[in-house]
Amino acid sequence: MASPLKVGIAGLGTVGASVVRLIDEQRQQLALRSGRPIEVVAVSARSRNKDRGIDMKRLRWVADPVKLATDPGIDAFVELIGGEGGAARAAVTAALKAGKPVVTANKALLARHGIELAELAEKHGVALNFEAAAAGAIPIVKTLREGLAGNSVQRVYGILNGTCNYMLTRMEREKLSFDECLKEAQRLGYAEADPSFDIEGHDTAQKLAILASLTFGTRVDPEAIYVEGITSITTADLEAADQLGYRIKLLGVAVKTDKGIEQRVHPTFVPKDSAIAQVMGVTNAVTIDADGIAPITLVGPGAGGMATASAVVADIADIARGVRVAPFGRPQAKLAATKKAPMQRHEGGYYIRMIAVDKPGTAATIAKRLAQHNISMESIVQRHSGPLGGAEKPQGPVPVILITYATTEDAVRKALAAVQRDKVISGRPQLIRIEKN
Ligand code: HSE
């Protein structure tokens, strides 16, 4: 058998330690599948003596990750440090310049500097693999880049953040509060070091930026993404969704429209019978609408050590095999600038929940404002929490929930601003976009 592929790993957190373990456990299979053994020979991490449940004695320690990246004793460099700049960027850049193939799970680095790194990889004729950067163990990078090389994809959308899906699932099923669910996601190790990254939608946006580039052959551009997180979602929204035949998911959506490419991250009403609506807990899923074939949905674990390690090890195996594909599916110079479709022109249905003040004519005022902006209602429910059909009219504010037919973001925003000016609702209306199958 050919000589082993010697790997250096920088970053030995949950994922790094899982990669070392997985390579050990799968030693024989990996050697057979890759045509040569794979050996982790050197590592770099912040603390040398921490117990990681792996045998550190057989691994050479290199304190500086940038030194490890160019170490003559390694054939491939694995970056698991994280962060869009700093040591991660310096080490990956150094490795590529030294002609070493790189595997990284770093979505932040790729979303921000992916194009520059792809250019370096191309110039030095080495692989830059990042299957683990989006949707954990789901092989979505390979699917979009290689598996669908013969198709045109119109839309790719998915649940790309395990923390948010875990939280929404528990809020929906167990009526737990947002804060309780977040604490639990942190305890289980799903959330980012700064969980606002998860719940504000930025983690999803970084992953979507990578998937959109692979899907549409455009330059990675996180600035082109409209981002809204799940912090405003309440159990009242989840209950309303359930009653109306939907579930709420934080989706990343990239879709080709006649106005350009829409890239958006937001809580979304998805029909209960859709594949994506069945996805619960920390699980991720991506649906791809490609021409000539029925939609494809890939479902799998998206966060946690082993889920990420699975994708990292597959990327290392590709390097051992000598496989090298353009990182974003085509030569870097052929990636087009993204023509961003303005969010105001987004078209689709909407869920709106408002707290109407208790005075005659409120519902009529809301209906009038919607009509003025050419918005048709599919359903409207005005519901008091008290018993229905009582002899006495209940007092106080009443939730009004409505679903619109397809309209534009601009029209909905203008109509709701007018309703607020009319002072027939209290507080801000809740607005959630609907994504059809
Ligand atoms: N915080 C991320 C998530 C980890 O919850 O999906 C995986 O990227």
Short mmCIF file of C-alpha atoms and ligand atoms in Angstrom, two decimals:
data_model
loop_
_atom_site.label_atom_id
_atom_site.label_comp_id
_atom_site.label_asym_id
_atom_site.label_seq_id
_atom_site.Cartn_x
_atom_site.Cartn_y
_atom_site.Cartn_z
CA MET A 1 0.00 0.00 0.00
CA ALA A 2 1.11 3.59 -0.66
CA SER A 3 2.77 5.69 2.03
CA PRO A 4 0.48 7.16 4.71
CA LEU A 5 -1.05 10.62 4.45
CA LYS A 6 0.39 12.49 7.43
CA VAL A 7 -2.06 14.94 8.91
CA GLY A 8 -1.55 17.90 11.24
CA ILE A 9 -4.56 19.20 13.16
CA ALA A 10 -4.81 22.67 14.67
CA GLY A 11 -7.60 23.00 17.25
CA LEU A 12 -8.40 20.13 19.61
CA GLY A 13 -11.84 21.04 20.95
CA THR A 14 -14.77 18.64 20.76
CA VAL A 15 -14.45 18.38 16.97
CA GLY A 16 -10.65 18.03 16.85
CA ALA A 17 -10.64 15.28 19.46
CA SER A 18 -13.49 13.52 17.61
CA VAL A 19 -11.49 13.65 14.36
CA VAL A 20 -8.49 11.99 16.05
CA ARG A 21 -10.76 9.31 17.51
CA LEU A 22 -12.65 8.67 14.25
CA ILE A 23 -9.45 8.28 12.24
CA ASP A 24 -8.27 5.74 14.84
CA GLU A 25 -11.54 3.83 14.87
CA GLN A 26 -11.83 3.72 11.08
CA ARG A 27 -8.13 3.12 10.41
CA GLN A 28 -8.57 0.02 8.23
CA GLN A 29 -11.65 1.16 6.36
CA LEU A 30 -10.06 4.53 5.62
CA ALA A 31 -6.90 2.92 4.28
CA LEU A 32 -8.95 0.67 1.98
CA ARG A 33 -11.25 3.46 0.81
CA SER A 34 -8.50 6.02 0.28
CA GLY A 35 -5.86 3.67 -1.10
CA ARG A 36 -3.42 4.67 1.66
CA PRO A 37 -3.38 4.89 5.46
CA ILE A 38 -4.24 8.18 7.15
CA GLU A 39 -2.27 9.13 10.25
CA VAL A 40 -2.60 12.12 12.53
CA VAL A 41 1.02 12.90 13.36
CA ALA A 42 1.03 16.38 14.88
CA VAL A 43 -1.38 18.70 16.69
CA SER A 44 -1.64 22.23 17.94
CA ALA A 45 -4.09 23.59 20.51
CA ARG A 46 -4.37 26.22 23.20
CA SER A 47 -3.74 23.90 26.10
CA ARG A 48 -1.38 20.96 25.97
CA ASN A 49 -2.40 19.11 29.11
CA LYS A 50 -6.18 19.13 28.96
CA ASP A 51 -7.78 15.67 29.10
CA ARG A 52 -9.48 15.12 25.73
CA GLY A 53 -9.95 11.39 25.98
CA ILE A 54 -7.29 10.78 23.30
CA ASP A 55 -3.72 9.54 23.60
CA MET A 56 -1.72 12.73 23.17
CA LYS A 57 1.65 11.05 23.75
CA ARG A 58 1.89 9.69 20.22
CA LEU A 59 1.08 13.08 18.65
CA ARG A 60 3.85 15.61 18.08
CA TRP A 61 3.00 18.92 19.71
CA VAL A 62 3.55 22.14 17.73
CA ALA A 63 2.60 25.15 19.82
CA ASP A 64 2.14 27.58 16.92
CA PRO A 65 -0.66 26.57 14.46
CA VAL A 66 0.97 28.56 11.65
CA LYS A 67 4.20 26.58 12.15
CA LEU A 68 2.21 23.36 12.10
CA ALA A 69 0.55 24.44 8.83
CA THR A 70 3.92 24.52 7.05
CA ASP A 71 5.58 21.70 8.97
CA PRO A 72 7.61 19.50 6.60
CA GLY A 73 6.40 16.44 8.54
CA ILE A 74 2.76 16.83 7.46
CA ASP A 75 1.13 16.27 4.05
CA ALA A 76 -2.25 17.88 4.87
CA PHE A 77 -3.38 20.51 7.34
CA VAL A 78 -6.71 20.44 9.21
CA GLU A 79 -7.92 23.74 10.68
CA LEU A 80 -10.40 23.41 13.55
CA ILE A 81 -9.51 26.58 15.43
CA GLY A 82 -12.53 28.60 14.32
CA GLY A 83 -13.04 32.32 13.86
CA GLU A 84 -13.01 34.33 10.65
CA GLY A 85 -9.53 35.82 11.06
CA GLY A 86 -6.67 35.43 13.49
CA ALA A 87 -4.80 32.18 13.80
CA ALA A 88 -7.26 30.23 11.63
CA ARG A 89 -6.86 32.49 8.61
CA ALA A 90 -3.10 32.82 9.09
CA ALA A 91 -2.61 29.07 9.37
CA VAL A 92 -4.83 28.15 6.39
CA THR A 93 -3.14 30.80 4.25
CA ALA A 94 0.31 29.56 5.27
CA ALA A 95 -0.59 25.93 4.53
CA LEU A 96 -1.96 26.72 1.06
CA LYS A 97 1.06 28.87 0.21
CA ALA A 98 3.30 26.00 1.31
CA GLY A 99 1.43 23.73 -1.13
CA LYS A 100 -0.32 21.73 1.60
CA PRO A 101 -3.94 20.67 1.06
CA VAL A 102 -6.30 22.02 3.71
CA VAL A 103 -9.46 20.77 5.40
CA THR A 104 -11.43 23.25 7.45
CA ALA A 105 -14.78 23.26 9.26
CA ASN A 106 -14.64 27.03 9.60
CA LYS A 107 -17.80 28.60 8.11
CA ALA A 108 -16.87 32.08 9.36
CA LEU A 109 -13.50 31.95 7.63
CA LEU A 110 -15.01 30.68 4.37
CA ALA A 111 -17.92 33.10 4.38
CA ARG A 112 -15.55 36.03 4.82
CA HIS A 113 -12.37 34.92 2.99
CA GLY A 114 -13.47 31.89 0.98
CA ILE A 115 -12.74 33.43 -2.40
CA GLU A 116 -9.26 34.60 -1.48
CA LEU A 117 -8.46 31.15 -0.04
CA ALA A 118 -9.91 29.35 -3.07
CA GLU A 119 -7.65 31.50 -5.24
CA LEU A 120 -4.61 30.50 -3.19
CA ALA A 121 -5.57 26.82 -3.32
CA GLU A 122 -5.94 27.05 -7.10
CA LYS A 123 -2.64 28.89 -7.53
CA HIS A 124 -0.75 26.31 -5.50
CA GLY A 125 -2.61 23.34 -7.00
CA VAL A 126 -3.92 21.96 -3.70
CA ALA A 127 -7.32 21.05 -2.28
CA LEU A 128 -9.33 23.27 0.04
CA ASN A 129 -12.09 21.06 1.47
CA PHE A 130 -14.85 22.31 3.77
CA GLU A 131 -17.67 19.77 3.89
CA ALA A 132 -18.02 20.27 7.65
CA ALA A 133 -18.57 24.03 7.34
CA ALA A 134 -22.26 23.69 6.44
CA ALA A 135 -24.84 21.28 7.88
CA GLY A 136 -22.41 19.09 9.84
CA ALA A 137 -22.48 15.49 8.74
CA ILE A 138 -24.76 16.09 5.72
CA PRO A 139 -22.62 15.88 2.57
CA ILE A 140 -24.23 18.99 1.10
CA VAL A 141 -21.06 20.54 -0.33
CA LYS A 142 -20.30 17.43 -2.38
CA THR A 143 -23.96 17.09 -3.37
CA LEU A 144 -24.17 20.61 -4.77
CA ARG A 145 -20.68 20.70 -6.24
CA GLU A 146 -20.33 17.20 -7.61
CA GLY A 147 -23.55 15.23 -7.29
CA LEU A 148 -25.62 17.85 -9.14
CA ALA A 149 -22.94 18.99 -11.57
CA GLY A 150 -25.36 18.21 -14.43
CA ASN A 151 -28.35 20.15 -13.07
CA SER A 152 -29.43 23.75 -12.72
CA VAL A 153 -30.60 24.45 -9.21
CA GLN A 154 -33.31 27.10 -8.72
CA ARG A 155 -33.56 27.01 -4.97
CA VAL A 156 -31.72 25.60 -2.01
CA TYR A 157 -33.09 25.99 1.48
CA GLY A 158 -32.62 24.38 4.80
CA ILE A 159 -32.31 24.15 8.52
CA LEU A 160 -28.67 24.95 8.98
CA ASN A 161 -28.50 25.69 12.68
CA GLY A 162 -29.03 22.84 15.12
CA THR A 163 -29.35 25.11 18.14
CA CYS A 164 -32.32 27.03 16.71
CA ASN A 165 -34.09 23.92 15.49
CA TYR A 166 -33.57 22.25 18.84
CA MET A 167 -35.02 25.32 20.61
CA LEU A 168 -38.02 25.68 18.29
CA THR A 169 -38.77 21.97 18.63
CA ARG A 170 -38.77 22.07 22.42
CA MET A 171 -40.75 25.32 22.52
CA GLU A 172 -43.33 23.77 20.19
CA ARG A 173 -43.58 20.36 21.85
CA GLU A 174 -43.10 21.17 25.50
CA LYS A 175 -44.17 24.83 25.58
CA LEU A 176 -40.86 25.69 27.23
CA SER A 177 -39.61 29.26 27.28
CA PHE A 178 -37.04 30.55 24.83
CA ASP A 179 -34.45 31.05 27.60
CA GLU A 180 -34.87 27.57 29.06
CA CYS A 181 -34.37 26.01 25.63
CA LEU A 182 -31.29 28.10 24.90
CA LYS A 183 -29.67 27.11 28.20
CA GLU A 184 -30.27 23.46 27.39
CA ALA A 185 -28.78 23.84 23.88
CA GLN A 186 -25.70 25.40 25.44
CA ARG A 187 -25.43 22.63 28.03
CA LEU A 188 -25.58 20.02 25.26
CA GLY A 189 -22.77 21.76 23.39
CA TYR A 190 -24.75 22.70 20.24
CA ALA A 191 -24.55 26.47 20.56
CA GLU A 192 -21.65 28.67 19.45
CA ALA A 193 -19.38 30.22 22.11
CA ASP A 194 -21.52 33.33 21.66
CA PRO A 195 -25.05 31.92 21.25
CA SER A 196 -26.36 35.19 19.81
CA PHE A 197 -24.63 33.97 16.67
CA ASP A 198 -27.07 31.05 16.53
CA ILE A 199 -30.29 32.74 17.61
CA GLU A 200 -29.75 35.93 15.60
CA GLY A 201 -29.29 33.89 12.43
CA HIS A 202 -25.65 34.72 11.66
CA ASP A 203 -24.44 31.12 11.88
CA THR A 204 -27.10 30.12 9.36
CA ALA A 205 -26.13 33.06 7.14
CA GLN A 206 -22.48 32.03 6.99
CA LYS A 207 -23.46 28.51 5.97
CA LEU A 208 -25.98 29.83 3.44
CA ALA A 209 -23.31 32.09 1.91
CA ILE A 210 -21.22 28.99 1.18
CA LEU A 211 -24.16 26.96 -0.19
CA ALA A 212 -25.37 29.82 -2.40
CA SER A 213 -21.94 30.15 -3.99
CA LEU A 214 -21.80 26.42 -4.72
CA THR A 215 -25.38 26.46 -6.04
CA PHE A 216 -25.26 29.47 -8.32
CA GLY A 217 -21.56 29.74 -9.18
CA THR A 218 -21.35 33.15 -7.51
CA ARG A 219 -18.73 34.67 -5.24
CA VAL A 220 -19.35 34.01 -1.54
CA ASP A 221 -21.02 37.17 -0.28
CA PRO A 222 -22.41 37.21 3.28
CA GLU A 223 -23.31 40.89 2.87
CA ALA A 224 -25.91 39.94 0.26
CA ILE A 225 -27.92 37.99 2.85
CA TYR A 226 -30.99 39.34 4.65
CA VAL A 227 -30.76 38.03 8.23
CA GLU A 228 -33.42 37.75 10.92
CA GLY A 229 -33.12 35.40 13.92
CA ILE A 230 -35.62 33.59 16.12
CA THR A 231 -35.56 35.83 19.20
CA SER A 232 -39.04 37.24 18.51
CA ILE A 233 -40.69 33.80 18.20
CA THR A 234 -43.08 32.96 21.02
CA THR A 235 -45.06 29.88 21.94
CA ALA A 236 -48.13 31.82 20.70
CA ASP A 237 -46.63 31.84 17.17
CA LEU A 238 -45.77 28.15 17.38
CA GLU A 239 -49.29 27.32 18.52
CA ALA A 240 -50.85 29.44 15.78
CA ALA A 241 -48.61 27.77 13.19
CA ASP A 242 -49.72 24.37 14.42
CA GLN A 243 -53.40 25.29 14.17
CA LEU A 244 -52.95 26.71 10.67
CA GLY A 245 -51.13 23.62 9.35
CA TYR A 246 -47.55 24.87 9.57
CA ARG A 247 -44.38 24.59 11.65
CA ILE A 248 -41.86 27.35 12.27
CA LYS A 249 -38.26 26.70 11.25
CA LEU A 250 -35.28 29.02 10.98
CA LEU A 251 -34.44 28.61 7.30
CA GLY A 252 -31.58 29.76 5.13
CA VAL A 253 -32.97 30.20 1.61
CA ALA A 254 -31.10 30.96 -1.62
CA VAL A 255 -33.33 31.26 -4.67
CA LYS A 256 -32.93 32.45 -8.22
CA THR A 257 -35.61 35.03 -9.09
CA ASP A 258 -36.12 37.30 -12.08
CA LYS A 259 -34.75 40.15 -9.91
CA GLY A 260 -31.52 38.36 -9.02
CA ILE A 261 -30.57 35.92 -6.29
CA GLU A 262 -32.44 36.16 -3.02
CA GLN A 263 -30.45 35.04 -0.02
CA ARG A 264 -32.32 35.23 3.24
CA VAL A 265 -32.33 33.80 6.73
CA HIS A 266 -35.47 34.13 8.83
CA PRO A 267 -38.00 32.19 10.87
CA THR A 268 -40.30 30.60 8.33
CA PHE A 269 -43.74 28.97 8.20
CA VAL A 270 -43.29 25.67 6.40
CA PRO A 271 -46.27 23.43 5.55
CA LYS A 272 -46.55 20.56 8.02
CA ASP A 273 -46.47 18.00 5.22
CA SER A 274 -43.17 19.27 3.78
CA ALA A 275 -39.99 17.24 4.27
CA ILE A 276 -38.33 20.11 6.10
CA ALA A 277 -41.19 20.36 8.63
CA GLN A 278 -40.50 16.82 9.84
CA VAL A 279 -36.99 17.74 10.94
CA MET A 280 -36.84 18.07 14.70
CA GLY A 281 -34.24 18.72 17.36
CA VAL A 282 -30.61 19.46 16.58
CA THR A 283 -30.97 17.80 13.15
CA ASN A 284 -30.24 19.81 10.00
CA ALA A 285 -31.82 19.41 6.56
CA VAL A 286 -31.34 20.89 3.13
CA THR A 287 -33.83 20.77 0.26
CA ILE A 288 -32.61 21.31 -3.28
CA ASP A 289 -34.95 22.17 -6.16
CA ALA A 290 -33.14 21.30 -9.36
CA ASP A 291 -34.47 21.17 -12.91
CA GLY A 292 -35.69 17.90 -14.27
CA ILE A 293 -35.80 16.09 -10.94
CA ALA A 294 -38.09 16.10 -7.91
CA PRO A 295 -36.77 18.01 -4.89
CA ILE A 296 -34.01 16.33 -2.93
CA THR A 297 -33.92 16.66 0.86
CA LEU A 298 -30.90 15.60 2.84
CA VAL A 299 -31.39 15.23 6.59
CA GLY A 300 -28.79 14.58 9.27
CA PRO A 301 -26.95 15.75 12.35
CA GLY A 302 -25.68 19.29 12.01
CA ALA A 303 -23.90 20.03 15.25
CA GLY A 304 -21.73 18.22 17.77
CA GLY A 305 -18.28 16.63 17.69
CA MET A 306 -18.94 13.42 15.79
CA ALA A 307 -21.28 15.03 13.23
CA THR A 308 -18.60 17.53 12.27
CA ALA A 309 -15.76 15.01 12.50
CA SER A 310 -17.56 12.74 10.04
CA ALA A 311 -17.41 15.43 7.35
CA VAL A 312 -13.83 16.43 8.21
CA VAL A 313 -12.59 12.85 7.93
CA ALA A 314 -14.35 12.38 4.56
CA ASP A 315 -12.53 15.50 3.33
CA ILE A 316 -9.21 14.11 4.54
CA ALA A 317 -9.98 10.84 2.74
CA ASP A 318 -10.46 12.78 -0.51
CA ILE A 319 -7.02 14.30 -0.10
CA ALA A 320 -5.53 10.87 0.58
CA ARG A 321 -7.15 9.65 -2.68
CA GLY A 322 -5.65 12.55 -4.58
CA VAL A 323 -9.03 14.09 -5.41
CA ARG A 324 -8.97 17.84 -5.95
CA VAL A 325 -12.02 19.83 -7.06
CA ALA A 326 -12.28 23.63 -7.42
CA PRO A 327 -13.40 24.63 -3.90
CA PHE A 328 -16.55 26.44 -5.07
CA GLY A 329 -17.18 24.14 -8.00
CA ARG A 330 -15.55 26.17 -10.76
CA PRO A 331 -12.34 28.17 -11.25
CA GLN A 332 -12.31 31.10 -8.88
CA ALA A 333 -12.09 33.60 -11.75
CA LYS A 334 -15.34 32.21 -13.21
CA LEU A 335 -17.40 32.85 -10.07
CA ALA A 336 -19.80 35.69 -10.85
CA ALA A 337 -20.59 38.63 -8.57
CA THR A 338 -23.93 38.04 -6.82
CA LYS A 339 -26.81 40.01 -8.29
CA LYS A 340 -28.69 40.61 -5.07
CA ALA A 341 -32.50 40.62 -5.27
CA PRO A 342 -33.74 43.34 -2.90
CA MET A 343 -35.66 41.99 0.09
CA GLN A 344 -38.38 44.61 -0.36
CA ARG A 345 -39.28 42.85 -3.58
CA HIS A 346 -39.48 39.39 -2.03
CA GLU A 347 -42.74 37.69 -3.01
CA GLY A 348 -44.56 35.16 -0.88
CA GLY A 349 -47.25 34.55 1.69
CA TYR A 350 -47.05 35.95 5.22
CA TYR A 351 -48.25 35.09 8.69
CA ILE A 352 -49.12 38.18 10.71
CA ARG A 353 -50.02 38.22 14.40
CA MET A 354 -51.21 41.46 15.97
CA ILE A 355 -52.74 42.42 19.28
CA ALA A 356 -55.86 44.38 18.34
CA VAL A 357 -57.23 46.99 20.69
CA ASP A 358 -60.74 46.26 21.87
CA LYS A 359 -62.87 48.74 19.93
CA PRO A 360 -65.43 48.37 17.16
CA GLY A 361 -64.10 48.57 13.61
CA THR A 362 -60.59 47.30 14.36
CA ALA A 363 -60.84 44.25 12.09
CA ALA A 364 -62.36 46.41 9.34
CA THR A 365 -59.49 48.91 9.60
CA ILE A 366 -56.90 46.12 9.31
CA ALA A 367 -58.74 44.63 6.32
CA LYS A 368 -58.95 48.05 4.66
CA ARG A 369 -55.19 48.70 5.00
CA LEU A 370 -54.34 45.31 3.57
CA ALA A 371 -56.73 45.85 0.66
CA GLN A 372 -55.18 49.27 -0.04
CA HIS A 373 -51.88 47.46 -0.60
CA ASN A 374 -53.46 44.75 -2.74
CA ILE A 375 -52.94 42.08 -0.11
CA SER A 376 -55.46 39.23 -0.15
CA MET A 377 -56.10 37.29 3.00
CA GLU A 378 -56.20 33.51 2.92
CA SER A 379 -57.46 33.37 6.50
CA ILE A 380 -58.06 35.64 9.45
CA VAL A 381 -58.69 34.58 13.02
CA GLN A 382 -59.60 36.98 15.77
CA ARG A 383 -59.56 35.08 18.98
CA HIS A 384 -60.13 36.00 22.57
CA SER A 385 -58.66 33.73 25.20
CA GLY A 386 -62.03 33.59 27.03
CA PRO A 387 -64.82 31.08 26.21
CA LEU A 388 -66.49 31.54 22.85
CA GLY A 389 -70.18 32.16 22.44
CA GLY A 390 -70.65 33.65 25.90
CA ALA A 391 -73.42 36.11 26.53
CA GLU A 392 -70.98 38.84 27.54
CA LYS A 393 -68.33 40.20 25.22
CA PRO A 394 -64.88 39.64 26.75
CA GLN A 395 -62.91 42.81 27.53
CA GLY A 396 -59.30 43.68 26.58
CA PRO A 397 -56.92 43.19 23.66
CA VAL A 398 -57.53 40.37 21.20
CA PRO A 399 -54.93 38.53 19.09
CA VAL A 400 -55.61 38.77 15.37
CA ILE A 401 -53.84 36.18 13.27
CA LEU A 402 -53.86 36.24 9.52
CA ILE A 403 -52.30 34.45 6.59
CA THR A 404 -51.91 36.30 3.32
CA TYR A 405 -51.78 35.05 -0.23
CA ALA A 406 -48.58 35.84 -2.13
CA THR A 407 -47.71 39.51 -1.94
CA THR A 408 -44.52 41.55 -1.64
CA GLU A 409 -42.46 42.41 1.41
CA ASP A 410 -42.86 46.06 0.53
CA ALA A 411 -46.65 45.86 0.47
CA VAL A 412 -46.85 43.99 3.79
CA ARG A 413 -44.48 46.38 5.55
CA LYS A 414 -46.38 49.43 4.27
CA ALA A 415 -49.77 47.99 5.20
CA LEU A 416 -48.62 47.14 8.72
CA ALA A 417 -47.05 50.56 9.20
CA ALA A 418 -50.43 52.08 8.27
CA VAL A 419 -52.24 49.77 10.73
CA GLN A 420 -49.85 50.89 13.46
CA ARG A 421 -50.48 54.55 12.61
CA ASP A 422 -54.23 53.86 12.86
CA LYS A 423 -53.60 52.85 16.50
CA VAL A 424 -55.86 49.80 16.25
CA ILE A 425 -53.13 47.44 17.46
CA SER A 426 -50.82 47.55 20.43
CA GLY A 427 -47.09 46.84 20.13
CA ARG A 428 -45.35 45.66 16.97
CA PRO A 429 -46.99 43.10 14.70
CA GLN A 430 -45.28 39.75 14.32
CA LEU A 431 -44.44 38.97 10.70
CA ILE A 432 -43.25 35.56 9.50
CA ARG A 433 -42.68 34.60 5.87
CA ILE A 434 -44.18 31.42 4.42
CA GLU A 435 -42.04 29.16 2.25
CA LYS A 436 -43.98 26.85 -0.01
CA ASN A 437 -42.70 23.37 -0.96
N1 HSE B 1 -23.91 26.27 16.61
C1 HSE B 1 -24.01 25.50 15.42
C2 HSE B 1 -25.40 24.88 15.36
C3 HSE B 1 -22.93 24.44 15.40
O1 HSE B 1 -26.13 24.95 16.36
O2 HSE B 1 -25.76 24.35 14.33
C4 HSE B 1 -22.71 23.81 14.07
O3 HSE B 1 -22.29 24.74 13.12
#
